Coordinates of N, CA, C and O in Angstrom, one line a residue:
R1 N 98.3 95.7 105.9 CA 98.2 96.5 104.7 C 98.2 95.7 103.4 O 97.7 96.1 102.4
S2 N 98.7 94.5 103.5 CA 98.7 93.6 102.3 C 97.2 93.3 102.0 O 96.9 93.0 100.8
S3 N 96.3 93.3 103.0 CA 94.9 93.0 102.7 C 94.3 94.1 101.9 O 93.4 93.9 101.1
D4 N 94.8 95.4 102.0 CA 94.4 96.5 101.1 C 94.6 96.1 99.7 O 93.8 96.4 98.8
L5 N 95.8 95.6 99.4 CA 96.1 95.2 98.0 C 95.3 94.1 97.5 O 94.7 94.2 96.4
R6 N 95.1 93.1 98.3 CA 94.2 92.0 97.9 C 92.8 92.4 97.7 O 92.1 92.0 96.8
S7 N 92.3 93.2 98.6 CA 90.9 93.6 98.5 C 90.6 94.5 97.3 O 89.5 94.5 96.8
S8 N 91.6 95.2 96.8 CA 91.4 96.1 95.6 C 91.6 95.3 94.3 O 91.4 95.9 93.3
R9 N 92.1 94.1 94.4 CA 92.3 93.3 93.2 C 91.2 92.3 93.0 O 90.7 91.7 93.9
P10 N 90.8 92.1 91.7 CA 89.7 91.1 91.5 C 90.3 89.7 91.8 O 91.4 89.4 91.5
S11 N 89.4 88.9 92.4 CA 89.8 87.5 92.7 C 89.5 86.6 91.5 O 88.4 86.7 91.0
H12 N 90.4 85.8 91.1 CA 90.2 84.9 90.0 C 90.3 83.5 90.4 O 90.9 82.6 89.7
T13 N 89.8 83.2 91.6 CA 89.9 81.8 92.1 C 88.8 80.9 91.6 O 88.9 79.7 91.8
S14 N 87.7 81.4 91.0 CA 86.7 80.5 90.5 C 87.3 79.8 89.3 O 88.1 80.3 88.6
E15 N 86.8 78.6 89.1 CA 87.2 77.7 88.0 C 88.7 77.4 88.0 O 89.3 77.2 87.0
G16 N 89.3 77.4 89.3 CA 90.6 77.0 89.4 C 91.7 78.0 89.0 O 92.9 77.7 89.0
N17 N 91.4 79.2 88.7 CA 92.4 80.2 88.3 C 92.9 80.8 89.6 O 92.2 81.2 90.5
A18 N 94.2 81.0 89.6 CA 94.9 81.5 90.8 C 94.8 83.1 90.7 O 94.6 83.6 89.6
P19 N 94.9 83.7 91.8 CA 94.8 85.2 91.8 C 96.0 85.7 91.0 O 97.0 85.1 90.9
A20 N 95.8 86.9 90.4 CA 96.9 87.5 89.6 C 98.1 87.8 90.6 O 97.9 88.2 91.7
P21 N 99.3 87.5 90.1 CA 100.5 87.7 90.9 C 100.7 89.2 91.1 O 100.4 90.0 90.3
R22 N 101.4 89.5 92.2 CA 101.8 90.9 92.5 C 102.9 91.3 91.6 O 103.8 90.5 91.3
T23 N 103.0 92.5 91.2 CA 104.1 93.0 90.4 C 104.8 94.1 91.1 O 104.2 94.7 92.1
P24 N 106.0 94.5 90.7 CA 106.6 95.6 91.4 C 105.8 96.9 91.4 O 105.8 97.6 92.3
M25 N 105.0 97.1 90.3 CA 104.2 98.3 90.3 C 103.1 98.2 91.3 O 102.7 99.3 91.8
D26 N 102.5 97.1 91.6 CA 101.5 97.0 92.6 C 102.0 97.4 94.0 O 101.4 98.2 94.7
T27 N 103.2 97.0 94.3 CA 103.9 97.4 95.6 C 104.1 98.9 95.6 O 103.9 99.6 96.5
H28 N 104.6 99.3 94.4 CA 104.9 100.8 94.3 C 103.6 101.6 94.5 O 103.6 102.6 95.2
A29 N 102.5 101.2 93.9 CA 101.3 101.9 94.1 C 100.8 102.0 95.5 O 100.4 103.0 96.0
V30 N 101.0 100.9 96.3 CA 100.6 100.8 97.7 C 101.5 101.7 98.5 O 101.0 102.5 99.3
Q31 N 102.8 101.7 98.2 CA 103.7 102.6 98.9 C 103.4 104.1 98.7 O 103.3 104.8 99.6
R32 N 103.1 104.4 97.5 CA 102.8 105.8 97.2 C 101.4 106.2 97.8 O 101.3 107.3 98.3
K33 N 100.5 105.3 97.8 CA 99.2 105.6 98.4 C 99.3 105.9 99.9 O 98.6 106.7 100.4
H34 N 100.2 105.3 100.6 CA 100.4 105.5 102.0 C 101.6 106.4 102.3 O 102.1 106.4 103.4
G35 N 102.1 107.1 101.3 CA 103.1 108.2 101.5 C 104.5 107.7 101.6 O 105.4 108.5 102.0
G36 N 104.8 106.4 101.3 CA 106.2 106.0 101.3 C 107.0 106.6 100.2 O 106.5 107.1 99.2
P37 N 108.3 106.6 100.4 CA 109.2 107.3 99.4 C 109.3 106.5 98.1 O 109.1 105.2 98.1
L38 N 109.5 107.2 97.0 CA 109.6 106.5 95.7 C 111.1 106.5 95.4 O 111.8 107.5 95.3
D39 N 111.6 105.2 95.2 CA 113.0 105.1 94.8 C 113.1 104.7 93.3 O 112.8 103.5 93.0
L40 N 113.4 105.7 92.5 CA 113.4 105.5 91.0 C 114.5 104.5 90.7 O 114.3 103.8 89.7
R41 N 115.6 104.4 91.4 CA 116.7 103.5 91.1 C 116.2 102.0 91.1 O 116.7 101.2 90.3
R42 N 115.2 101.7 91.9 CA 114.6 100.4 91.9 C 114.1 99.9 90.5 O 114.1 98.8 90.2
F43 N 113.6 100.9 89.8 CA 113.1 100.7 88.4 C 114.1 101.1 87.3 O 113.7 101.1 86.2
H44 N 115.3 101.4 87.7 CA 116.4 101.8 86.8 C 116.0 103.0 86.0 O 116.1 103.1 84.8
I45 N 115.4 104.0 86.7 CA 115.0 105.3 86.2 C 115.8 106.3 86.9 O 116.0 106.4 88.1
S46 N 116.4 107.2 86.1 CA 117.2 108.3 86.6 C 116.4 109.6 86.6 O 115.7 109.9 85.7
E47 N 116.7 110.4 87.7 CA 116.0 111.7 87.8 C 116.5 112.6 86.7 O 115.8 113.5 86.2
D48 N 117.8 112.4 86.2 CA 118.4 113.3 85.2 C 118.1 112.8 83.8 O 117.9 113.6 82.9
Y49 N 118.1 111.5 83.6 CA 118.0 110.9 82.3 C 116.7 110.1 82.0 O 116.5 109.6 80.9
G50 N 115.8 110.0 83.0 CA 114.6 109.2 82.8 C 114.9 107.8 82.5 O 115.6 107.1 83.3
F51 N 114.3 107.2 81.5 CA 114.5 105.8 81.1 C 115.8 105.5 80.4 O 116.1 104.4 80.1
I52 N 116.5 106.5 79.9 CA 117.7 106.4 79.2 C 118.8 105.7 80.1 O 119.0 106.2 81.2
L53 N 119.4 104.7 79.6 CA 120.4 104.0 80.4 C 121.7 104.9 80.3 O 122.3 105.1 79.3
K54 N 122.1 105.4 81.5 CA 123.3 106.3 81.5 C 124.5 105.4 81.4 O 124.6 104.3 82.0
N55 N 125.5 105.8 80.7 CA 126.8 105.1 80.4 C 126.5 103.6 80.0 O 127.0 102.7 80.7
P56 N 125.9 103.4 78.9 CA 125.6 102.0 78.5 C 127.0 101.3 78.2 O 127.9 102.0 77.7
L57 N 127.0 100.1 78.4 CA 128.2 99.3 78.1 C 128.3 99.0 76.6 O 127.3 99.0 75.9
S58 N 129.5 98.8 76.1 CA 129.7 98.4 74.7 C 130.3 97.1 74.6 O 130.5 96.5 73.5
E59 N 130.7 96.5 75.7 CA 131.3 95.1 75.7 C 130.8 94.4 76.9 O 130.5 94.9 78.0
L60 N 130.7 93.1 76.8 CA 130.3 92.1 77.8 C 131.6 91.4 78.3 O 132.6 91.5 77.6
P61 N 131.6 90.8 79.4 CA 132.8 90.0 79.8 C 133.1 89.0 78.7 O 132.3 88.6 77.9
S62 N 134.4 88.6 78.7 CA 135.0 87.8 77.7 C 134.2 86.4 77.5 O 134.2 85.9 76.4
Y63 N 133.6 85.9 78.5 CA 132.8 84.7 78.4 C 131.7 84.8 77.3 O 131.4 83.9 76.7
Y64 N 131.2 86.0 77.2 CA 130.2 86.3 76.2 C 130.7 86.8 74.9 O 130.0 87.3 74.0
G65 N 132.0 86.6 74.6 CA 132.6 86.9 73.4 C 131.9 86.4 72.1 O 131.8 87.2 71.1
P66 N 131.4 85.2 72.1 CA 130.7 84.7 70.9 C 129.5 85.5 70.6 O 129.2 85.8 69.4
W67 N 128.8 86.0 71.6 CA 127.6 86.9 71.3 C 128.1 88.2 70.7 O 127.5 88.6 69.7
M68 N 129.1 88.8 71.4 CA 129.5 90.1 70.9 C 130.2 90.1 69.6 O 130.0 91.0 68.7
E69 N 130.9 89.0 69.3 CA 131.5 88.9 68.0 C 130.5 88.8 66.9 O 130.6 89.5 65.8
I70 N 129.4 88.1 67.1 CA 128.4 88.0 66.1 C 127.6 89.3 66.0 O 127.3 89.8 64.9
A71 N 127.2 89.8 67.2 CA 126.4 91.0 67.2 C 127.1 92.2 66.5 O 126.4 93.0 65.9
T72 N 128.4 92.3 66.6 CA 129.1 93.4 66.0 C 129.4 93.2 64.5 O 129.8 94.1 63.8
Q73 N 129.1 92.0 64.0 CA 129.3 91.7 62.6 C 128.0 91.4 61.9 O 128.0 90.7 60.8
L74 N 126.9 91.8 62.4 CA 125.6 91.4 61.9 C 125.4 91.7 60.4 O 125.0 90.9 59.6
T75 N 125.7 93.0 60.0 CA 125.5 93.4 58.6 C 126.3 92.5 57.6 O 125.7 92.0 56.7
P76 N 127.6 92.4 57.8 CA 128.3 91.5 56.8 C 127.9 90.1 56.9 O 127.8 89.4 55.8
L77 N 127.5 89.6 58.1 CA 127.1 88.2 58.2 C 125.7 88.0 57.5 O 125.5 86.9 56.8
I78 N 124.8 89.0 57.5 CA 123.5 88.9 56.9 C 123.8 89.0 55.4 O 123.2 88.2 54.6
E79 N 124.6 90.0 54.9 CA 124.8 90.2 53.5 C 125.4 89.0 52.8 O 125.1 88.7 51.7
T80 N 126.2 88.3 53.5 CA 126.9 87.1 52.9 C 126.1 85.8 53.3 O 126.6 84.7 53.0
H81 N 125.0 85.9 53.9 CA 124.1 84.8 54.2 C 124.8 83.8 55.1 O 124.6 82.6 55.1
Q82 N 125.6 84.3 56.1 CA 126.4 83.4 57.0 C 125.9 83.5 58.4 O 126.4 82.8 59.3
L83 N 125.0 84.4 58.7 CA 124.6 84.7 60.1 C 124.0 83.4 60.7 O 124.4 83.0 61.8
R84 N 123.1 82.7 60.1 CA 122.4 81.6 60.7 C 123.5 80.5 61.0 O 123.4 79.9 62.0
A85 N 124.4 80.2 60.0 CA 125.4 79.2 60.3 C 126.3 79.6 61.4 O 126.6 78.7 62.3
K86 N 126.6 80.9 61.5 CA 127.5 81.3 62.7 C 126.8 81.2 64.0 O 127.4 80.7 65.0
I87 N 125.5 81.5 64.0 CA 124.7 81.4 65.3 C 124.6 79.9 65.6 O 124.7 79.5 66.8
N88 N 124.3 79.1 64.6 CA 124.2 77.6 64.9 C 125.4 77.0 65.5 O 125.3 76.0 66.2
Q89 N 126.6 77.6 65.2 CA 127.9 77.1 65.8 C 128.2 77.7 67.1 O 129.1 77.2 67.8
M90 N 127.4 78.7 67.5 CA 127.7 79.4 68.8 C 127.4 78.5 70.0 O 126.4 77.7 70.0
P91 N 128.2 78.5 71.1 CA 127.9 77.7 72.3 C 126.7 78.3 73.0 O 126.3 79.4 72.9
L92 N 126.0 77.4 73.8 CA 125.0 77.8 74.7 C 125.6 78.4 75.9 O 126.3 77.7 76.6
L93 N 125.4 79.7 76.2 CA 126.1 80.4 77.3 C 125.1 80.6 78.4 O 123.9 80.8 78.2
D94 N 125.6 80.5 79.6 CA 124.8 80.6 80.9 C 124.7 82.1 81.2 O 125.7 82.8 81.3
V95 N 123.5 82.6 81.4 CA 123.3 84.0 81.7 C 123.6 84.4 83.1 O 123.7 85.5 83.5
Q96 N 123.9 83.4 84.0 CA 124.2 83.6 85.4 C 125.5 84.4 85.5 O 125.7 85.0 86.6
N97 N 126.3 84.4 84.5 CA 127.6 85.2 84.6 C 127.4 86.7 84.3 O 128.4 87.4 84.5
L98 N 126.3 87.1 83.9 CA 126.0 88.5 83.7 C 125.7 89.2 85.1 O 125.0 88.6 85.9
T99 N 126.4 90.3 85.3 CA 126.2 91.0 86.6 C 125.7 92.4 86.3 O 126.3 93.1 85.6
G100 N 124.6 92.7 86.9 CA 124.1 94.0 86.8 C 123.2 94.3 85.7 O 123.2 93.6 84.7
H101 N 122.4 95.4 85.8 CA 121.4 95.8 84.9 C 122.0 96.2 83.5 O 121.5 95.8 82.5
R102 N 123.2 96.9 83.5 CA 123.7 97.3 82.3 C 124.2 96.1 81.4 O 124.1 96.1 80.2
E103 N 124.8 95.1 82.1 CA 125.2 93.9 81.3 C 124.0 93.2 80.7 O 124.1 92.7 79.6
L104 N 123.0 93.1 81.5 CA 121.8 92.4 81.0 C 121.2 93.2 79.9 O 120.7 92.6 78.9
R105 N 121.2 94.5 79.9 CA 120.6 95.3 78.8 C 121.4 95.1 77.6 O 120.9 95.0 76.5
L106 N 122.8 95.1 77.7 CA 123.6 95.0 76.5 C 123.4 93.6 75.9 O 123.3 93.4 74.7
A107 N 123.3 92.6 76.8 CA 123.1 91.2 76.3 C 121.8 91.1 75.6 O 121.7 90.4 74.6
H108 N 120.7 91.7 76.1 CA 119.4 91.7 75.5 C 119.5 92.4 74.1 O 118.9 91.8 73.2
L109 N 120.2 93.5 74.0 CA 120.3 94.2 72.7 C 121.0 93.3 71.7 O 120.6 93.1 70.6
A110 N 122.1 92.6 72.1 CA 122.9 91.8 71.2 C 122.0 90.6 70.8 O 122.0 90.3 69.6
L111 N 121.4 89.9 71.7 CA 120.6 88.8 71.4 C 119.3 89.1 70.6 O 118.9 88.4 69.7
S112 N 118.8 90.3 70.8 CA 117.6 90.8 70.0 C 118.0 91.0 68.6 O 117.3 90.6 67.7
A113 N 119.1 91.7 68.4 CA 119.6 92.0 67.0 C 119.9 90.7 66.3 O 119.6 90.5 65.1
M114 N 120.6 89.8 67.0 CA 120.9 88.5 66.4 C 119.7 87.7 66.0 O 119.6 87.0 65.0
T115 N 118.7 87.7 66.9 CA 117.4 87.0 66.6 C 116.7 87.6 65.4 O 116.3 86.8 64.5
M116 N 116.6 88.9 65.3 CA 116.0 89.5 64.2 C 116.7 89.1 62.9 O 116.1 88.8 61.9
G117 N 118.0 89.2 62.9 CA 118.9 88.8 61.8 C 118.7 87.4 61.4 O 118.6 87.0 60.2
Y118 N 118.6 86.5 62.4 CA 118.5 85.1 62.2 C 117.2 84.8 61.5 O 117.1 84.0 60.5
V119 N 116.1 85.4 62.0 CA 114.8 85.2 61.4 C 114.7 85.7 60.0 O 114.1 85.1 59.1
W120 N 115.2 86.9 59.7 CA 115.0 87.6 58.5 C 116.2 87.6 57.5 O 116.1 88.3 56.5
Q121 N 117.2 86.8 57.8 CA 118.4 86.8 56.9 C 118.1 86.7 55.5 O 118.7 87.3 54.6
E122 N 117.1 85.9 55.1 CA 116.8 85.6 53.7 C 115.5 86.4 53.2 O 115.0 86.1 52.2
G123 N 115.1 87.4 54.1 CA 113.9 88.1 53.7 C 112.6 87.3 53.9 O 112.6 86.3 54.6
D124 N 111.6 87.8 53.2 CA 110.3 87.1 53.3 C 110.2 85.7 52.8 O 109.4 84.9 53.2
E125 N 111.1 85.4 51.9 CA 111.1 84.1 51.2 C 111.4 82.9 52.2 O 110.9 81.8 52.0
E126 N 112.2 83.1 53.1 CA 112.7 82.0 54.0 C 112.9 82.4 55.4 O 113.9 82.4 56.0
T127 N 111.7 82.8 56.0 CA 111.8 83.2 57.4 C 111.9 81.9 58.3 O 111.4 80.9 57.9
I128 N 112.5 82.1 59.4 CA 112.6 81.0 60.4 C 111.5 81.0 61.4 O 111.2 82.1 62.0
K129 N 110.9 79.9 61.7 CA 109.8 79.9 62.7 C 110.3 79.4 64.1 O 109.7 79.7 65.1
V130 N 111.5 78.7 64.2 CA 112.0 78.2 65.4 C 113.4 78.6 65.6 O 114.2 78.4 64.6
L131 N 113.8 79.2 66.7 CA 115.2 79.6 67.0 C 116.0 78.4 67.5 O 115.4 77.6 68.2
P132 N 117.3 78.4 67.3 CA 118.1 77.4 67.9 C 118.2 77.6 69.4 O 118.1 78.7 69.9
R133 N 118.3 76.5 70.1 CA 118.4 76.6 71.6 C 119.5 77.5 72.1 O 119.2 78.2 73.1
N134 N 120.6 77.5 71.5 CA 121.7 78.4 72.0 C 121.5 79.9 71.9 O 122.2 80.7 72.5
L135 N 120.4 80.2 71.1 CA 120.0 81.6 71.0 C 118.7 81.9 71.8 O 118.7 82.8 72.6
A136 N 117.8 81.0 71.7 CA 116.5 81.1 72.3 C 116.5 81.1 73.9 O 115.9 81.9 74.5
V137 N 117.3 80.1 74.4 CA 117.3 80.0 75.9 C 117.9 81.2 76.6 O 117.2 81.8 77.5
P138 N 119.1 81.6 76.2 CA 119.6 82.8 77.0 C 118.8 84.1 76.7 O 118.6 84.9 77.6
Y139 N 118.2 84.2 75.5 CA 117.4 85.4 75.1 C 116.2 85.4 76.0 O 115.8 86.5 76.5
C140 N 115.5 84.3 76.1 CA 114.3 84.3 77.0 C 114.6 84.5 78.4 O 113.9 85.2 79.1
E141 N 115.7 83.9 78.9 CA 116.1 84.1 80.3 C 116.4 85.5 80.6 O 116.0 86.0 81.6
I142 N 117.2 86.2 79.8 CA 117.5 87.6 80.0 C 116.3 88.4 79.9 O 116.1 89.4 80.7
S143 N 115.4 88.2 78.9 CA 114.2 88.9 78.8 C 113.4 88.8 80.1 O 112.8 89.8 80.6
Q144 N 113.3 87.6 80.6 CA 112.5 87.4 81.8 C 113.2 88.2 83.0 O 112.5 88.8 83.8
L145 N 114.5 88.2 83.1 CA 115.2 88.9 84.2 C 114.9 90.4 84.1 O 114.8 91.1 85.1
L146 N 114.8 90.9 82.9 CA 114.6 92.3 82.7 C 113.2 92.7 82.7 O 112.8 93.9 82.7
G147 N 112.3 91.8 82.6 CA 110.9 92.1 82.4 C 110.5 92.6 81.1 O 109.6 93.4 80.9
L148 N 111.3 92.3 80.1 CA 111.1 92.7 78.7 C 110.6 91.5 77.9 O 111.0 90.4 78.1
P149 N 109.9 91.8 76.8 CA 109.6 90.7 75.9 C 110.8 90.2 75.1 O 111.7 91.1 74.9
P150 N 110.8 89.0 74.6 CA 112.0 88.6 73.8 C 111.8 89.0 72.3 O 111.6 88.2 71.4
I151 N 111.8 90.3 72.2 CA 111.8 90.9 70.8 C 112.7 92.2 70.9 O 113.1 92.6 72.0
L152 N 113.0 92.7 69.8 CA 113.8 94.0 69.7 C 112.9 95.1 70.1 O 111.9 95.4 69.5
V153 N 113.1 95.7 71.3 CA 112.3 96.8 71.8 C 113.0 98.1 71.8 O 114.2 98.2 71.7
H154 N 112.1 99.2 71.9 CA 112.6 100.5 72.0 C 113.7 100.7 73.1 O 114.7 101.4 72.9
A155 N 113.5 100.0 74.2 CA 114.4 100.1 75.3 C 115.8 99.7 75.0 O 116.8 100.1 75.5
D156 N 115.9 98.7 74.0 CA 117.2 98.2 73.6 C 117.8 99.1 72.5 O 118.9 99.6 72.6
L157 N 117.0 99.4 71.5 CA 117.4 100.1 70.3 C 117.8 101.5 70.5 O 118.7 102.0 69.9
V158 N 117.1 102.2 71.4 CA 117.3 103.6 71.6 C 117.7 103.9 73.0 O 118.8 104.5 73.2
L159 N 117.0 103.5 74.0 CA 117.2 103.9 75.4 C 118.5 103.4 76.0 O 119.2 104.0 76.8
A160 N 118.9 102.2 75.6 CA 120.1 101.5 76.1 C 121.4 101.8 75.3 O 122.4 101.4 75.6
R161 N 121.2 102.6 74.2 CA 122.3 102.9 73.3 C 122.7 104.4 73.3 O 123.6 104.8 72.5
S162 N 122.0 105.2 74.0 CA 122.3 106.6 73.9 C 123.6 107.0 74.6 O 124.1 106.3 75.4
E163 N 124.2 108.0 74.0 CA 125.5 108.5 74.6 C 125.3 110.0 75.0 O 124.5 110.7 74.3
E164 N 125.9 110.4 76.0 CA 125.8 111.8 76.4 C 126.3 112.8 75.4 O 127.2 112.5 74.6

């Protein structure tokens, strides 16, 4: 059956390009085509809530305290022009200590908001073009784990923050 998937996909092997990688949605499409069951939990979709994250977290484990401390103080740190300095002093934290989808989503939200604040702290006059490693590395790693871009997205701002 995997040949069905390959034969329906264009081959990009000419000129040294590798075939497009399979994605979870490719597998999902094949399963549905052949009558297999659809497991929404695999994609973190609820039959009752859709894409809204049920019972979102408001805290991460204490190891991630530096992220949460800054993320919860964004407005005063930006207003006093201290956000960039605070982030620059932050340790580089390992994302491997995050467990589960809800922790990853909260970490993505915190790092997204911190990134936007870092870039725009001084408005249009002094935007930052390069993020510090201690912010960029975990942000990109978490984004990759979630399959989200490393920007502030609707999934963070609205869907992961809703309350019943």
